[in-house]
PDB file of C-alpha atoms and ligand atoms in Angstrom:
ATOM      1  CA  UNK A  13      14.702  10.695  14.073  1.00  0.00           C
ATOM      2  CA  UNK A  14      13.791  10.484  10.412  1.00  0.00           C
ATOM      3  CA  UNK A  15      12.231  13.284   8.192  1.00  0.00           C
ATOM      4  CA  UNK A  16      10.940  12.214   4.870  1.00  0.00           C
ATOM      5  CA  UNK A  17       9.876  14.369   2.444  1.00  0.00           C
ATOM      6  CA  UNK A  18       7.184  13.446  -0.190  1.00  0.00           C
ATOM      7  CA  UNK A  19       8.175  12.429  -3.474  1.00  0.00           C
ATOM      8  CA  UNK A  20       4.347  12.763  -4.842  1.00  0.00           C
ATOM      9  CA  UNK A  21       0.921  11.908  -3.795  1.00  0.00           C
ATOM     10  CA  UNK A  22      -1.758   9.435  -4.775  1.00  0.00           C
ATOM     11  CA  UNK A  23      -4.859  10.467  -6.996  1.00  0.00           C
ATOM     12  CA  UNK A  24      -7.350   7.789  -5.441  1.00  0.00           C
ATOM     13  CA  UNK A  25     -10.893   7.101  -6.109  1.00  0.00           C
ATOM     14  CA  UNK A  26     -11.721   7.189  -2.888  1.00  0.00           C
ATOM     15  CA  UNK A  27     -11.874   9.879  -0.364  1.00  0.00           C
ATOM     16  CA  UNK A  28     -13.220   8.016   2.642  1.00  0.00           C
ATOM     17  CA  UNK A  29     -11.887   4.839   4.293  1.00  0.00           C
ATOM     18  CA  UNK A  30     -15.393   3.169   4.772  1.00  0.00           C
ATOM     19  CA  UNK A  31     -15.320   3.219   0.650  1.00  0.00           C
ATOM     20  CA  UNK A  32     -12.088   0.781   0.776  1.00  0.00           C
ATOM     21  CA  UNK A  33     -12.940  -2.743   0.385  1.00  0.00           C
ATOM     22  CA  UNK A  34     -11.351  -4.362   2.947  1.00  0.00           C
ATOM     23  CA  UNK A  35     -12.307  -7.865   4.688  1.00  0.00           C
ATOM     24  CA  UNK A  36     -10.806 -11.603   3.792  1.00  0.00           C
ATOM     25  CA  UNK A  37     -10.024 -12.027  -0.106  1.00  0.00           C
ATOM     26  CA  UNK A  38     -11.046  -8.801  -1.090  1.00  0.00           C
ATOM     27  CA  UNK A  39      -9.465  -7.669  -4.350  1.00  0.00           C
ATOM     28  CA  UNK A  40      -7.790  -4.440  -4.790  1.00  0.00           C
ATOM     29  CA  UNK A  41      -8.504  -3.404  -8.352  1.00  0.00           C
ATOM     30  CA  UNK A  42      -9.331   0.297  -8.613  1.00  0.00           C
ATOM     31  CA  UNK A  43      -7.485   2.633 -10.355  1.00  0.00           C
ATOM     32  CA  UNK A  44      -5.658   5.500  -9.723  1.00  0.00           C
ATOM     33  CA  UNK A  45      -2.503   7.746 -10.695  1.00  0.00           C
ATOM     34  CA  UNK A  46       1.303   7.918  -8.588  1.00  0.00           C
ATOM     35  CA  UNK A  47       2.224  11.791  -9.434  1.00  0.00           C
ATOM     36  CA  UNK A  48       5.511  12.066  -8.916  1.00  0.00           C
ATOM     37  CA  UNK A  49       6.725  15.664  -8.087  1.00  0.00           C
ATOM     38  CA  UNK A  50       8.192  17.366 -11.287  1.00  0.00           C
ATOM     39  CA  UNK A  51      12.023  17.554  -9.886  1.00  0.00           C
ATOM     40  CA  UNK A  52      11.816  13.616  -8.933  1.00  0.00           C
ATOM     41  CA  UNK A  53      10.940  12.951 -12.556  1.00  0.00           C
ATOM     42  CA  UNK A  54      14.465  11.529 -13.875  1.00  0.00           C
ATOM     43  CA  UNK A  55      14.397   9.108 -11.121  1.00  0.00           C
ATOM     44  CA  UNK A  56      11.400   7.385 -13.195  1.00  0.00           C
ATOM     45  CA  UNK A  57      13.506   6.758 -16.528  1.00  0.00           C
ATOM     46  CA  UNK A  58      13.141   2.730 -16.947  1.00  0.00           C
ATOM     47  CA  UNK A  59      10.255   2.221 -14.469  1.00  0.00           C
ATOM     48  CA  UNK A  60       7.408   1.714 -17.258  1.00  0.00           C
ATOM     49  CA  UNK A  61       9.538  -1.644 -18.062  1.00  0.00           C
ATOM     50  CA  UNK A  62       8.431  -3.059 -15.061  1.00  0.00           C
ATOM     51  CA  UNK A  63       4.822  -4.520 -14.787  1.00  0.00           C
ATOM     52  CA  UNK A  64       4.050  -4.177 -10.792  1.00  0.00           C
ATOM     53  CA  UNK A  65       5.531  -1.792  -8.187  1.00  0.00           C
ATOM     54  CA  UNK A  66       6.145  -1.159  -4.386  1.00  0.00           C
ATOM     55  CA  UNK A  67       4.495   1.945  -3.208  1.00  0.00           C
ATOM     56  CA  UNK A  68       5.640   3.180  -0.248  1.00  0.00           C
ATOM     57  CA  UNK A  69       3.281   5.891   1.796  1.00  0.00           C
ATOM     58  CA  UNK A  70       2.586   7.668   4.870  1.00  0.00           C
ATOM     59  CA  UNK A  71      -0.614   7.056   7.053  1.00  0.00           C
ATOM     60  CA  UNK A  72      -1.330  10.499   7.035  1.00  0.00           C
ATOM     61  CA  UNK A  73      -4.684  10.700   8.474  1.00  0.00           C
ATOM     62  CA  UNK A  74      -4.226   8.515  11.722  1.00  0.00           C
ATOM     63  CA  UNK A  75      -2.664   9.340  14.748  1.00  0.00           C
ATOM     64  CA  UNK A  76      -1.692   7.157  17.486  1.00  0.00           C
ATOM     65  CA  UNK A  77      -1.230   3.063  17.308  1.00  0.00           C
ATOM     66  CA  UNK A  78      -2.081   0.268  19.018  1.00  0.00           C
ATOM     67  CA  UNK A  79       0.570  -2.892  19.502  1.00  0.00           C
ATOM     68  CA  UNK A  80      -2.732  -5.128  18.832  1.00  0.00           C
ATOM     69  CA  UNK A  81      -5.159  -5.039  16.054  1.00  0.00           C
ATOM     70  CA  UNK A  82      -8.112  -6.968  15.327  1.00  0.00           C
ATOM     71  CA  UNK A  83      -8.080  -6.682  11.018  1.00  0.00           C
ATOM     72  CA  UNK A  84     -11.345  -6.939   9.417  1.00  0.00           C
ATOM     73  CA  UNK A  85     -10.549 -10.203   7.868  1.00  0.00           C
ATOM     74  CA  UNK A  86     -10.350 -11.891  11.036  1.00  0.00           C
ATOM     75  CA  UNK A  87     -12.594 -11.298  14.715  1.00  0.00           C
ATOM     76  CA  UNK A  88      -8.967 -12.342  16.504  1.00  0.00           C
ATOM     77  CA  UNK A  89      -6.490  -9.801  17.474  1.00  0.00           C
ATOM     78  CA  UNK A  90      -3.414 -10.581  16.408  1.00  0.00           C
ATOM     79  CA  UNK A  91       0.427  -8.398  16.847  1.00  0.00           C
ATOM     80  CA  UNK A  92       0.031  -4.860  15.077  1.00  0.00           C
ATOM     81  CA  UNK A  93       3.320  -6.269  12.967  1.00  0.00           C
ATOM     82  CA  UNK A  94       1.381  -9.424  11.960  1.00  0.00           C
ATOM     83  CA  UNK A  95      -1.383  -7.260  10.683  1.00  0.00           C
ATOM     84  CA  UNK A  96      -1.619  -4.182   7.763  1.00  0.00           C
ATOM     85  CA  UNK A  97      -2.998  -2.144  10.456  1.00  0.00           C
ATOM     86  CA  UNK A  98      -2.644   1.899   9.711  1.00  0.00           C
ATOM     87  CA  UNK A  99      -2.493   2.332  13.431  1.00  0.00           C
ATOM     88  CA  UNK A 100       1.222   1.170  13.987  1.00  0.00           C
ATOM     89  CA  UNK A 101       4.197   3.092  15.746  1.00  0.00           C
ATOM     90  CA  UNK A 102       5.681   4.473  12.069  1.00  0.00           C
ATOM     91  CA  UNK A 103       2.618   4.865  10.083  1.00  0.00           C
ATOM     92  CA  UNK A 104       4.154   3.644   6.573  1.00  0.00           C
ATOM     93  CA  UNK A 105       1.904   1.653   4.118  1.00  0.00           C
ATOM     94  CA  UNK A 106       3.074  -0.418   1.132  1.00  0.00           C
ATOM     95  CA  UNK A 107       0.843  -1.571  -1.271  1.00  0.00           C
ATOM     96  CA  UNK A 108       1.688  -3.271  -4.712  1.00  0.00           C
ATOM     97  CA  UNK A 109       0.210  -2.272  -7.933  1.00  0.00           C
ATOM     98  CA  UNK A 110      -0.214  -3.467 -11.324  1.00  0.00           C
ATOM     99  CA  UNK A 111       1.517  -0.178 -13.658  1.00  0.00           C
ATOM    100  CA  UNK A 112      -0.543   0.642 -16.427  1.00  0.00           C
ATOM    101  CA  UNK A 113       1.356   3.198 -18.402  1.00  0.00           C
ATOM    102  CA  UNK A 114       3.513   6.272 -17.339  1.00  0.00           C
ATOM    103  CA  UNK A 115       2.678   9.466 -18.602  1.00  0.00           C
ATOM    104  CA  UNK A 116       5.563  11.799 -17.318  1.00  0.00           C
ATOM    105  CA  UNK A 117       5.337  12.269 -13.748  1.00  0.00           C
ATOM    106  CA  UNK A 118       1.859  10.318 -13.482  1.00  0.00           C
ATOM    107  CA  UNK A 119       1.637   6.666 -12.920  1.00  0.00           C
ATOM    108  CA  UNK A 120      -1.266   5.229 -14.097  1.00  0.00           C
ATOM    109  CA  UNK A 121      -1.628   1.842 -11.795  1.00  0.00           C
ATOM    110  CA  UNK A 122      -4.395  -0.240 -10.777  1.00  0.00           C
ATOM    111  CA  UNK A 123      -4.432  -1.887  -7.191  1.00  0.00           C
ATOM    112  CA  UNK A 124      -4.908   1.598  -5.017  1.00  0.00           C
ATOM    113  CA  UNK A 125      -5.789   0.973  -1.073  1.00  0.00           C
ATOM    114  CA  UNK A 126      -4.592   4.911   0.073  1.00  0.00           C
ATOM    115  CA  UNK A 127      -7.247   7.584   0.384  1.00  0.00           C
ATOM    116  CA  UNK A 128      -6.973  10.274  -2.374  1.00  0.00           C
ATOM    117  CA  UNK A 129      -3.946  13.039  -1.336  1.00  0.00           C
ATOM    118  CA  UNK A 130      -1.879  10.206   0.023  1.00  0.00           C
ATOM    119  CA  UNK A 131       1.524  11.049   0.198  1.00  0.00           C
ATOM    120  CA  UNK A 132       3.971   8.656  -1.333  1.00  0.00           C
ATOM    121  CA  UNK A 133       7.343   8.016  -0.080  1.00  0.00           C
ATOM    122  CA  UNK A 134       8.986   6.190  -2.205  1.00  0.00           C
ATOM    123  CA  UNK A 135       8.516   3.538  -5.066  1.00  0.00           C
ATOM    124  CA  UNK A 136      10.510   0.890  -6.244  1.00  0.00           C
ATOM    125  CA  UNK A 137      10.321  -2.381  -8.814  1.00  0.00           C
ATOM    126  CA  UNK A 138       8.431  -5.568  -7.626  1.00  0.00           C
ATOM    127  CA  UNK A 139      10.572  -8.359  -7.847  1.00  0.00           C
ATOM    128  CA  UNK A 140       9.602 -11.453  -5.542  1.00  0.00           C
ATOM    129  CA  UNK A 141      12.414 -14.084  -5.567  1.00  0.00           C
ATOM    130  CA  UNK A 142      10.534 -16.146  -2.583  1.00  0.00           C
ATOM    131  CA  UNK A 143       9.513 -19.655  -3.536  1.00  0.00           C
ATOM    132  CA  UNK A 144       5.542 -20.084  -3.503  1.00  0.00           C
ATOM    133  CA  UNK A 145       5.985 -23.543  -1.608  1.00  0.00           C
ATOM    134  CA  UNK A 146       8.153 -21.678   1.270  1.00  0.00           C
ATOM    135  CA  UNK A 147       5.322 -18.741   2.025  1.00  0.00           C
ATOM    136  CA  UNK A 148       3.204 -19.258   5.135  1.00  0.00           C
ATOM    137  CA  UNK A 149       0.614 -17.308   5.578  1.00  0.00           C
ATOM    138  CA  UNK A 150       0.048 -17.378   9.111  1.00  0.00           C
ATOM    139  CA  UNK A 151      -3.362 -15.838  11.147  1.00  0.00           C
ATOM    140  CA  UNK A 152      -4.697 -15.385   7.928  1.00  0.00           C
ATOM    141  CA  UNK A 153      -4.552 -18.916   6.474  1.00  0.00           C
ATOM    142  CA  UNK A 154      -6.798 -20.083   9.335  1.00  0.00           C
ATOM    143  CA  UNK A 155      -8.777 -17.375   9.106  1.00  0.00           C
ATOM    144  CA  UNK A 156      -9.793 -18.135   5.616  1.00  0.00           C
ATOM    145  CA  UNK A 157     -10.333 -21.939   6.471  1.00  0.00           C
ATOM    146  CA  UNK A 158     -12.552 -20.812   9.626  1.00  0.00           C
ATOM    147  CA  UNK A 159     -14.510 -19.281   7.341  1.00  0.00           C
ATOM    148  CA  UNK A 160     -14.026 -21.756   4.313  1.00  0.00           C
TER     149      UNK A 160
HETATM  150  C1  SAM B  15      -5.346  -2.064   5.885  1.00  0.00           C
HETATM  151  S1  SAM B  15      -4.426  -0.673   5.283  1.00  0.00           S
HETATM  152  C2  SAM B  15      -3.319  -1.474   4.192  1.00  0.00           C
HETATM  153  C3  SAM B  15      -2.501  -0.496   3.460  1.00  0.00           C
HETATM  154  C4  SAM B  15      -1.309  -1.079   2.745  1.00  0.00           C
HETATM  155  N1  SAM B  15      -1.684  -2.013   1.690  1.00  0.00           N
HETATM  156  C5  SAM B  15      -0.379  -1.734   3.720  1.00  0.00           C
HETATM  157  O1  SAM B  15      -0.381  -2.961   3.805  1.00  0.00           O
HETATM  158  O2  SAM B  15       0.375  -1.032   4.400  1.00  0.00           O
HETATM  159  C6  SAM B  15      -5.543   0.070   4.172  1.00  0.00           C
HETATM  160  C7  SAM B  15      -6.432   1.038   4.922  1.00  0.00           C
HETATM  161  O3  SAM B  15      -5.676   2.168   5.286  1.00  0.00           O
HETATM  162  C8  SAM B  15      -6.514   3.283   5.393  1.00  0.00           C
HETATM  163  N2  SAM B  15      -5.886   4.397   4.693  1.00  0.00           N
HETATM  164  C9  SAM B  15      -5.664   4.523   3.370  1.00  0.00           C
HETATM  165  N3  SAM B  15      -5.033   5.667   3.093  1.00  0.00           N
HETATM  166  C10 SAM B  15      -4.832   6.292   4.279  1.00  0.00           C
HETATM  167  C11 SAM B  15      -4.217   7.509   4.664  1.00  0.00           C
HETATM  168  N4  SAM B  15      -3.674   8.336   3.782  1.00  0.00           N
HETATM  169  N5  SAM B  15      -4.195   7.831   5.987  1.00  0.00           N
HETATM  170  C12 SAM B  15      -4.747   7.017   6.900  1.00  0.00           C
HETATM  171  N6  SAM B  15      -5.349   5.834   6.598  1.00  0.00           N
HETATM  172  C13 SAM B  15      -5.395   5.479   5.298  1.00  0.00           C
HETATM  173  C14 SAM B  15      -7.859   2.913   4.810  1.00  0.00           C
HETATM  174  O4  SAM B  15      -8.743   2.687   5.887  1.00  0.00           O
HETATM  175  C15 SAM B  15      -7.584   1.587   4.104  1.00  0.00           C
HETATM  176  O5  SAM B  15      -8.677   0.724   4.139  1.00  0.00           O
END
């Protein structure tokens, strides 16, 4: 067993999921603020040099999964691990965002997809070292040429 504790929470625009865009080549570009809990604030020194970061959070308003989803970009279902589907056995999101400024503990980022209260368990610097020719990008490449 693992208990993790929340280093802050998520100030979202939206407080529903039906107002999340979702669907194939939607673009995340609202808005919102990482507030880091006061005694985690040291840990930030040096993050406003980086332009994009992992956010790591908890699915906190689902219970249960499902080994099979069927995501809203696609009408196939497809392995819950070959999907972003909140309903999977450790309900941890990640989501990468563009960081607009730090101002103390708050974050200022664009690219939100977590409801508003969403705890955050971590955060750490983007850095993508994978070749664009060597990414594949599976069910979802034929989904967007099925509907191409
Ligand atoms: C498809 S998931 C992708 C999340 C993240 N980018 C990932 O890949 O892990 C995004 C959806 O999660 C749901 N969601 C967002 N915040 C949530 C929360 N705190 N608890 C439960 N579901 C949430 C919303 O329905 C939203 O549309």
């Amino acid at each position: 067993m693992f208990l993790f504790n929340p280093i802050g929470f998520v100030e979202s625009p939206y407080k529903e999921s039906s107002e999340i865009p979702k669907g194939l080549g939607v673009k995340h570009d609202a808005e919102g603020v990482l507030k880091v809990l006061p005694e985690f604030e040291l840990g930030l020194v040096d993050v406003d040099g980086f332009s994009h970061l992992f956010v790591i959070w908890a699915f906190d308003r689902i219970t249960g999964f499902d080994l099979t989803a069927c995501p809203p970009s696609d009408n196939r279902p497809h392995g819950v691990f070959a999907t972003r589907s909140p309903r999977r056995p450790n309900p941890i999101g990640l989501t990468v965002v563009q960081l607009l400024g730090r101002d103390h503990v708050r974050l200022h980022v664009r690219g939100v997809d977590m409801l508003d209260g969403t705890p955050i368990l971590d955060i750490k610097p983007y850095l993508s070292s994978v070749p664009q020719e060597t990414l594949r990008r599976g069910w979802l490449a034929e989904a967007e040429a099925r509907k191409a």
